[in-house]
Coordinates of C-alpha atoms in Angstrom, one line a residue:
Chain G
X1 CA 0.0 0.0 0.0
X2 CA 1.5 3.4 -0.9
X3 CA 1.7 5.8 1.8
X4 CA 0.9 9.7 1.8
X5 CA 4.0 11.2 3.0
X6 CA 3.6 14.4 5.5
X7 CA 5.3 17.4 4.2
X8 CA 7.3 17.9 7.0
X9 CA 8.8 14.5 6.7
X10 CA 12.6 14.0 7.8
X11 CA 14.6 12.7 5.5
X12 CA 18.0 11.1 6.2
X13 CA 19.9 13.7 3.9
X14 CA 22.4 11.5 3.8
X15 CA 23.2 7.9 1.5
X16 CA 23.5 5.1 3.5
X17 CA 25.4 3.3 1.0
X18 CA 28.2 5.0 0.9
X19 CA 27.5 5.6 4.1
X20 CA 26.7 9.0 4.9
X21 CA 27.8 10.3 1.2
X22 CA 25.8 13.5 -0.5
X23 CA 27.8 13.2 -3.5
X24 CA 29.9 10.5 -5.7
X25 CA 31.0 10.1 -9.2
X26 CA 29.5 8.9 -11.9
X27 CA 30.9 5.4 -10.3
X28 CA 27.4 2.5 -10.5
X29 CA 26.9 1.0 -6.9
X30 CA 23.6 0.8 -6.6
X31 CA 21.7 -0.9 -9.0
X32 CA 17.9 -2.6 -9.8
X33 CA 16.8 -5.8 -8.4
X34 CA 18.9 -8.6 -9.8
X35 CA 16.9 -10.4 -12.9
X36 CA 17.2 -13.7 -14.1
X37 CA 19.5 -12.6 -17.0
X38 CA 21.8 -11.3 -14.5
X39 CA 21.6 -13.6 -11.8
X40 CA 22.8 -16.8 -14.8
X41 CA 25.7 -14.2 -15.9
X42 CA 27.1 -13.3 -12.5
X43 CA 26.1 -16.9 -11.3
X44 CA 25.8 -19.8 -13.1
X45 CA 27.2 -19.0 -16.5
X46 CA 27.6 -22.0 -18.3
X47 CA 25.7 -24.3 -16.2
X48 CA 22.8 -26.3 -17.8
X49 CA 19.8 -25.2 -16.2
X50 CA 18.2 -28.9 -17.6
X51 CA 17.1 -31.4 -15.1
X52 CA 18.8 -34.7 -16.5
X53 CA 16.1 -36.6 -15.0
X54 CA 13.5 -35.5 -17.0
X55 CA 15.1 -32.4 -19.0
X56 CA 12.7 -29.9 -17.3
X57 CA 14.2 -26.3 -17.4
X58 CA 14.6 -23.7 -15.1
X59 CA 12.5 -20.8 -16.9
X60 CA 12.9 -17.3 -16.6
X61 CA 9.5 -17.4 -14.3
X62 CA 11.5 -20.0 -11.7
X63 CA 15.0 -18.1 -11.5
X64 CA 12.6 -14.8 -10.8
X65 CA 10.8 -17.2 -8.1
X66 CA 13.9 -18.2 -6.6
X67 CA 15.0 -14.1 -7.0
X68 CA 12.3 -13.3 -5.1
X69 CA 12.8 -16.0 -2.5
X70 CA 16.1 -14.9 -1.8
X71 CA 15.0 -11.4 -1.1
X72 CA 12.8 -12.6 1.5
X73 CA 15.7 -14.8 3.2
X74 CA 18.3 -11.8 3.1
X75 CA 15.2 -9.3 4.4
X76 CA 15.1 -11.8 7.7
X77 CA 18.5 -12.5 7.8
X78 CA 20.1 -9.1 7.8
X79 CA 16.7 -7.0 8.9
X80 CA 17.2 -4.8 5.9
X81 CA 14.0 -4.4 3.5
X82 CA 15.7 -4.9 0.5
X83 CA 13.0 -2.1 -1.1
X84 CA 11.5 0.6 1.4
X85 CA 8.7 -0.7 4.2
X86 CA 6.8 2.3 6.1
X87 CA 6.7 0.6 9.5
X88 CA 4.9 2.2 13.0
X89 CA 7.1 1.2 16.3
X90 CA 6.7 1.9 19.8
X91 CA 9.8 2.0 21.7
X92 CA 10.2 2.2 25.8
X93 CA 10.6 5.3 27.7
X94 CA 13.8 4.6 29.2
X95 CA 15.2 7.4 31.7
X96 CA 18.7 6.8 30.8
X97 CA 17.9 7.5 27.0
X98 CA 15.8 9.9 27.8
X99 CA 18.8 12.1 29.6
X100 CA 20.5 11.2 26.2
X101 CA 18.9 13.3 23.7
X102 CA 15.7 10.7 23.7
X103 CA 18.8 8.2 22.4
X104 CA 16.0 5.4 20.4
X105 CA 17.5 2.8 17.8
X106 CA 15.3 1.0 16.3
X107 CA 15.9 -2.9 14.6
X108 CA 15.3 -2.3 10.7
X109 CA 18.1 -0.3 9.1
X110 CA 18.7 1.9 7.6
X111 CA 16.0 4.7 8.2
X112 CA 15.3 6.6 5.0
X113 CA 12.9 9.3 6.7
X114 CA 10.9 9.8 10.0
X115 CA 7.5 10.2 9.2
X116 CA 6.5 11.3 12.6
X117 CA 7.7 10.8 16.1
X118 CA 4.7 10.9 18.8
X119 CA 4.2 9.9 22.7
X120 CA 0.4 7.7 22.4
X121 CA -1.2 6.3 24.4
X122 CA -2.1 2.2 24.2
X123 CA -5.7 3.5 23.5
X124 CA -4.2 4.8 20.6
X125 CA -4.5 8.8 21.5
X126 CA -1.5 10.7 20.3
X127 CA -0.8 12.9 23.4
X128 CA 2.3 14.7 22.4
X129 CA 3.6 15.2 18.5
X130 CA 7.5 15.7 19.0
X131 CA 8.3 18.5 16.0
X132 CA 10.4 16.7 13.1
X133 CA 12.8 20.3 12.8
X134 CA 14.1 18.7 16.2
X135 CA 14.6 14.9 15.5
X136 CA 18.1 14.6 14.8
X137 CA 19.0 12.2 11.2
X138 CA 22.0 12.1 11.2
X139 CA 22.5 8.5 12.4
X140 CA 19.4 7.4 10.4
X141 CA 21.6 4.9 8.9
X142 CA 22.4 3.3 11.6
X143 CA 18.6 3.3 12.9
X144 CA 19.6 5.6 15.7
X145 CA 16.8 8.6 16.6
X146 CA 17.7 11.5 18.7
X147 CA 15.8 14.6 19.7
X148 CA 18.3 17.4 19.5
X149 CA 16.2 21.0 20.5
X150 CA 19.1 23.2 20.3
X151 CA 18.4 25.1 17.9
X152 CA 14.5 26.2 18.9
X153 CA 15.8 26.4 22.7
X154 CA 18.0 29.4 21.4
X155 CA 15.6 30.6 19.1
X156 CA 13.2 33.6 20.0
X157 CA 10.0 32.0 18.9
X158 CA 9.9 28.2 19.8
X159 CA 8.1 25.6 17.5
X160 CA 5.2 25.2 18.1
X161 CA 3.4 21.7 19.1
X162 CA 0.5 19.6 18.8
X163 CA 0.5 19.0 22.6
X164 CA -3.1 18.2 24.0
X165 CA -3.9 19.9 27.3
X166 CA -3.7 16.4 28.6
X167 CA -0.3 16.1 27.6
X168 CA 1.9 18.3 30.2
X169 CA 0.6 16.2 32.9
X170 CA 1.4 13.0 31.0
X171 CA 5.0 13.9 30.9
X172 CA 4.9 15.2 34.8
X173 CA 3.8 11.3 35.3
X174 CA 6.6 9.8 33.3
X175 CA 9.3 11.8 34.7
X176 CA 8.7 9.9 38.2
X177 CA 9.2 6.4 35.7
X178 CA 12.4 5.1 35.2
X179 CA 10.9 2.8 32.4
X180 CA 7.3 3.0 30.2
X181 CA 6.9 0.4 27.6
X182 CA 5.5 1.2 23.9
X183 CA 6.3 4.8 24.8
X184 CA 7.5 6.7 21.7
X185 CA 5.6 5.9 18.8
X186 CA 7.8 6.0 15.5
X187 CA 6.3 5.9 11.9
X188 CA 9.3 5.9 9.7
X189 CA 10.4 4.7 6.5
X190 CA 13.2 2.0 6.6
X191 CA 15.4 0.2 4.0
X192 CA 16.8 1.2 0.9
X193 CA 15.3 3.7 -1.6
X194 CA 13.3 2.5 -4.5
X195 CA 15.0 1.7 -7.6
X196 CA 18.1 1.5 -6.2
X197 CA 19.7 -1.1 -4.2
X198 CA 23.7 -1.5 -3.1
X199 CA 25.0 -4.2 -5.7
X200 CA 26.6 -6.1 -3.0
X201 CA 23.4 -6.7 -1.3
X202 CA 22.1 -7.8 -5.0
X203 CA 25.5 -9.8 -4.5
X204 CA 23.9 -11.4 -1.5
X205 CA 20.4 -12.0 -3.3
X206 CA 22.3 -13.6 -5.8
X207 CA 24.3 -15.9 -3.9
X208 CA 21.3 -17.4 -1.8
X209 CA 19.4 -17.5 -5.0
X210 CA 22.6 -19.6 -6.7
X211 CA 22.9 -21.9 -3.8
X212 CA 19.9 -22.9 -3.9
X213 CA 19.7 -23.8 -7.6
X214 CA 22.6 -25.3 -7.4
X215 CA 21.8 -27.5 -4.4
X216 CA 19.0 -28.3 -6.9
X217 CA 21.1 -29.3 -9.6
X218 CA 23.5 -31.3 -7.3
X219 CA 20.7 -33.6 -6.3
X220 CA 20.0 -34.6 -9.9
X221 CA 23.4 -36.2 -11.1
X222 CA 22.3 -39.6 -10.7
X223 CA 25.8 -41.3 -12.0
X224 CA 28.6 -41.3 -9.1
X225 CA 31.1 -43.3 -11.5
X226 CA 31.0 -45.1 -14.9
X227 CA 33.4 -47.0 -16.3
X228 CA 33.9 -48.4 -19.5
X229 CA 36.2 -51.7 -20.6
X230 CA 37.0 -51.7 -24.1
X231 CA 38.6 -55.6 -24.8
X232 CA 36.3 -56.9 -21.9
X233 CA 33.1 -55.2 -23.0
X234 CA 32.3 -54.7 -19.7
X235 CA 30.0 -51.6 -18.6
X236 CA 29.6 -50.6 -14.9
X237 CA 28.0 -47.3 -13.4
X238 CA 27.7 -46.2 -9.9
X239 CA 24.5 -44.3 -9.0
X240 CA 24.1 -42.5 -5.2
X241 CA 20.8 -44.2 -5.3
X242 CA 18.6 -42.1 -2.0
X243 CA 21.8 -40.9 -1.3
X244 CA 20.8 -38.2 -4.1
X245 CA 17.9 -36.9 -2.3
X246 CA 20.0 -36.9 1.6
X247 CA 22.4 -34.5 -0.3
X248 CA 19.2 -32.4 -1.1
X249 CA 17.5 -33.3 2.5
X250 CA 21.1 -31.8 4.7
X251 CA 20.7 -28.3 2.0
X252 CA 17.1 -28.0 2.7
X253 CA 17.7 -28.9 6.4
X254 CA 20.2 -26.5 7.0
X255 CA 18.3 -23.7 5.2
X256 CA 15.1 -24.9 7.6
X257 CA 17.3 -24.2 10.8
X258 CA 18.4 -20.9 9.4
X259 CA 14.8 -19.8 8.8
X260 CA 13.3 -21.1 12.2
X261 CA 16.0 -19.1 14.0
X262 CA 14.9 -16.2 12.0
X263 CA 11.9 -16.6 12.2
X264 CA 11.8 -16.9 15.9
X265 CA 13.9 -14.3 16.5
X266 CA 11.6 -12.2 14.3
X267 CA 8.9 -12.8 16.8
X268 CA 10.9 -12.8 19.8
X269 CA 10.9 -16.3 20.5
X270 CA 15.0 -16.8 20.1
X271 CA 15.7 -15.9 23.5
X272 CA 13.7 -16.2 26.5
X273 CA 14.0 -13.2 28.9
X274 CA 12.2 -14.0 32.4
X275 CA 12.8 -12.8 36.2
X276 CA 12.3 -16.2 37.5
Chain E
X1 CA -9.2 -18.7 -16.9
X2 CA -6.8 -17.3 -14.9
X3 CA -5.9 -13.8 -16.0
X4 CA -2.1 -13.3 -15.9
X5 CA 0.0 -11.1 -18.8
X6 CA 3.4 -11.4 -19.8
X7 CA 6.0 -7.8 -20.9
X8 CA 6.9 -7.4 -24.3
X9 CA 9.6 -5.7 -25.2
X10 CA 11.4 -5.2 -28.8
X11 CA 7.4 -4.6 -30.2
X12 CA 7.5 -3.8 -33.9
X13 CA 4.2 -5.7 -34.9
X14 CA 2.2 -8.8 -33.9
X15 CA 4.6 -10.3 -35.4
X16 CA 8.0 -9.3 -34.2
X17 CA 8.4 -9.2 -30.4
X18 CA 9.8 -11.0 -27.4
X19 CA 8.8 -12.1 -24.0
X20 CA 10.5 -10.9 -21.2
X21 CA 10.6 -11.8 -17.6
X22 CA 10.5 -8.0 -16.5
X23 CA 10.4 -4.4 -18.2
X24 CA 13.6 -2.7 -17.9
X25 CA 12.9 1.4 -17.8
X26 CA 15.5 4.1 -17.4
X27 CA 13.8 6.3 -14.6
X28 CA 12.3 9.6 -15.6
X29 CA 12.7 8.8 -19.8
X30 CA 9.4 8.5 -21.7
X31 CA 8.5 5.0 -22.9
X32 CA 6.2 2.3 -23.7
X33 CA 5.2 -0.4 -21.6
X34 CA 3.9 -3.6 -23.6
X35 CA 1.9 -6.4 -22.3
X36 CA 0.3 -9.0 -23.5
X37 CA -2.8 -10.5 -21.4
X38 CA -2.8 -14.5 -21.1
X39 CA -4.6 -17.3 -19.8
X40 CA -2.6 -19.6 -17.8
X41 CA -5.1 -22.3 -17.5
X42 CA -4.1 -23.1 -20.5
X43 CA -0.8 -24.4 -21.6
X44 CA 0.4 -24.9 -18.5
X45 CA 3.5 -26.6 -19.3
X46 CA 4.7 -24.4 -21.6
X47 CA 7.3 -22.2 -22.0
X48 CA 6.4 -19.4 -21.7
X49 CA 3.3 -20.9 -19.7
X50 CA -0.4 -19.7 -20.9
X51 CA -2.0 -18.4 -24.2
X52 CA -2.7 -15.3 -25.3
X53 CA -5.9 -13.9 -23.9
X54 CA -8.5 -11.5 -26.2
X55 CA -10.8 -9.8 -24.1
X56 CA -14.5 -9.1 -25.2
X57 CA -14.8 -5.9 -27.7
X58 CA -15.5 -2.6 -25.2
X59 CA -13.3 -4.3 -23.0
X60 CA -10.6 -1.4 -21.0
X61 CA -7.1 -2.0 -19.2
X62 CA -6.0 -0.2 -16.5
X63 CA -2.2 -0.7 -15.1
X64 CA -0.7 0.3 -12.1
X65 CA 3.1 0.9 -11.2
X66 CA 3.3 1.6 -7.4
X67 CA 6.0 3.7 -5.7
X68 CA 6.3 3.8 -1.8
X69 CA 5.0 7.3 -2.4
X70 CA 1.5 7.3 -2.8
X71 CA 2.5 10.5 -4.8
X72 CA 4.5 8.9 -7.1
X73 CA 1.5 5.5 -8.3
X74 CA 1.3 5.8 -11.9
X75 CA -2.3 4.3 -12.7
X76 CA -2.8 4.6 -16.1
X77 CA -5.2 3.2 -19.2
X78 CA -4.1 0.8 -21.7
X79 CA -4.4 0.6 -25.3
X80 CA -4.3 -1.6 -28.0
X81 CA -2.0 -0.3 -30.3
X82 CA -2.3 -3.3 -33.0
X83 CA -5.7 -3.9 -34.3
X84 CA -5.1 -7.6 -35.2
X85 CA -4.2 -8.4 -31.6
X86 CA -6.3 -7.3 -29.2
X87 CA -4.4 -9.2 -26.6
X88 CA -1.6 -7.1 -26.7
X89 CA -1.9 -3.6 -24.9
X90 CA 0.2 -0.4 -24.6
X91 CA 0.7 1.9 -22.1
X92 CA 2.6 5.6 -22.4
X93 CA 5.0 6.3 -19.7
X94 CA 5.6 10.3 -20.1
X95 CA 9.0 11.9 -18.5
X96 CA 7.8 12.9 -15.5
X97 CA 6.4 9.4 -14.1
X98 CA 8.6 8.1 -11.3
X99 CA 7.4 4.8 -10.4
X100 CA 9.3 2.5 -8.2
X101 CA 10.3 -1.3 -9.1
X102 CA 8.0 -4.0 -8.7
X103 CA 5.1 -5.4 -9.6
X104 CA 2.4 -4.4 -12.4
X105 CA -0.6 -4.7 -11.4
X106 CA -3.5 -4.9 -14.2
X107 CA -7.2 -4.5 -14.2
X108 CA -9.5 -5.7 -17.2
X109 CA -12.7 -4.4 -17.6
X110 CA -13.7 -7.5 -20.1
X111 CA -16.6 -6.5 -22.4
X112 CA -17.1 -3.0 -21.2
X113 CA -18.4 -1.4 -18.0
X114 CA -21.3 -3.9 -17.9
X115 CA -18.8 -7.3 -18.4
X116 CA -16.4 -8.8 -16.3
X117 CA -13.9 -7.0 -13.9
X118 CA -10.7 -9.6 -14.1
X119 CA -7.5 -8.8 -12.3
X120 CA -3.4 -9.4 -13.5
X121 CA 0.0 -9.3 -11.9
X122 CA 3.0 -9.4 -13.0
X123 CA 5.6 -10.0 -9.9
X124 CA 8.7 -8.1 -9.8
X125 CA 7.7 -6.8 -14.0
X126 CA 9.4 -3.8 -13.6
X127 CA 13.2 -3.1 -13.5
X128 CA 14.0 0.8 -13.0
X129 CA 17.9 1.8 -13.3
X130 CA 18.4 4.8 -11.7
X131 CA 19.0 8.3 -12.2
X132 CA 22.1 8.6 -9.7
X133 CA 23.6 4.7 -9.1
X134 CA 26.3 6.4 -7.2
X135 CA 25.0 6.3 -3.9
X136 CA 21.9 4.5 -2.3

């Protein structure tokens, strides 16, 4: 779903790949999605895409498949969205952070723009609307929010906010908390801008993408040896028999384990935090 | 049937073109984006999978290219620029239209506004390079 984006939206200014650049040469590092044609170049140039079994081919419509299933296992794996995702988070109120220039990071990097930045409330009433001239972008990249002021606390007219009446005594509550769960609420924009995506994270695409087809193609050699006697006539092959498909079975198994972790982790089910 | 529609790119007639997994655009140029509507029901173990699809006569196309930025959604009609294939459809990209990647998403009207309303998508169809591939 597209999103509406405020005018007052804060961008990150800066690239993050090369980190922090506003200017390169006329050097390509970011590129489109990989495609089939360039996934076989960089790849698997040269390999038969042919079952031998029964001479099925891998079309243009399953390398795109596999394409897109890699995106999906390098999105978990390195919590990047490969193309931009607008996401709402709630973050703690944490005193410490608080007392560092509201110091919040959140888990998908790297931030491409902060949307808006509010205190609300679990009944969903947006008590406080922090001013986006404040929020601080410069370590966007690194999914790290901070709410410098400095420059309206000098200023001879503040900025104004959308604080509700209610709102003053709110923060008068919280300052006697040490800790408030889903306190700051965050709608941002995370990953990396559209139509353009580092090539070495296409790299990484590519090379889940290639293992997998060439586990794929691994399993279907059926021959192990063959050998040939010329005076004695003789004729003998070596299959792996099942062993074919236990070759397949480890790949897939391993890539299961992967996933569940991620998965899990995803969720928050990796590591078990309890006072007990 | 199930609606589905393939890119064409290298269109000189209904003769002369090729499929093509994805429709690779230079961002911000003027262009045309070919498609051709298909049935996959049909055919379904061929390569490419699916036959050509002719909707009913009245029949309108509508495709979308989504952005991020609701701002930036190019939804735009179709038309059929060759008169003895009505399954292939055109649609004009001006200058100024900044999609993002991704997929196309089409809507047939078949037979008019009182026929069928059939839906198309064509995953990952569109393949933008840049303006600025310096930085990211």
């Amino acid at each position: 779903m597209a999103i509406v984006f405020p005018p007052d939206d804060k961008p990150a200014g800066t690239s993050a790949f090369p980190e922090h650049a506003i200017g390169t040469d006329q050097v390509t590092r970011c590129e489109p999605l990989l495609t089939p044609k360039k996934l076989v170049s960089r790849f698997l140039k040269g390999l038969p895409l042919v079952s031998p079994l029964d001479h099925s081919k891998l079309d243009n419509d399953d390398l795109k498949d596999h394409i897109l299933r890699a995106v999906q296992k390098v999105e978990l794996e390195t919590q990047v969205d490969v193309f931009p995702v607008q996401r709402q988070v709630k973050l703690p109120f944490d005193r410490h952070l608080y007392q560092s220039w509201v110091h919040l990071e959140i888990a998908n990097k790297p931030i491409l723009s902060l949307e808006e930045m509010t205190i609300t409330t679990a009944d969903g009433v947006q008590i406080f609307k922090m001013p986006n001239a404040w929020v601080e972008s410069a370590n966007f990249q690194r999914g790290i929010i901070n709410v410098v002021p400095i420059s309206p606390a000098f200023a001879a007219v503040g900025v104004g906010t959308s604080a509700a009446q209610g709102g003053a005594a709110f923060l008068m509550f919280i300052g006697q908390l040490g800790w408030v769960p889903a306190y700051w609420q965050l709608k941002l924009t995370s990953g990396w801008p559209e139509k353009k995506i580092p090539i070495v994270v296409n790299e990484l695409i590519g090379i889940y993408a290639a293992i997998d087809i060439l586990s794929w193609l691994a399993s279907l050699h059926s021959n192990m040896s063959v050998s040939l006697t010329a005076d004695g006539l003789g004729q003998s092959t070596t299959t792996a028999g099942p062993q074919r498909y236990v070759t397949r079975i480890q790949d897939l198994e391993m890539q299961k384990a992967k996933l569940i972790h991620r998965i899990k982790v995803l969720t928050g089910g990796a590591i078990v935090i309890s006072n007990v | 049937m199930y609606l589905s529609a393939r890119v064409l790119i290298a269109v000189a007639n209904v003769n002369s073109f090729e499929y093509a997994s994805e429709w690779l655009h230079r961002q911000l140029t003027a262009d045309t984006l070919y498609i051709q509507l298909v049935d996959l029901e049909h055919n379904r173990g061929g390569d490419p999978k699916g036959i050509r699809y002719v909707p009913a006569s009245l029949s309108t196309v509508t495709v979308t290219l989504g952005s991020i930025d609701s701002a930036k959604v190019v939804t735009r009609s179709a038309t059929q620029p060759f008169a003895s294939d009505p399954s292939i459809w055109a649609v004009a990209i001006a200058a100024t239209d900044d999609f993002g990647e991704g997929n196309i998403e089409i809507a047939l009207q078949d037979g008019g506004p009182a026929g069928t309303a059939r839906k198309a998508r064509i995953v990952n169809g569109v393949t933008i390079e840049s303006e600025d591939p310096g930085m990211c």
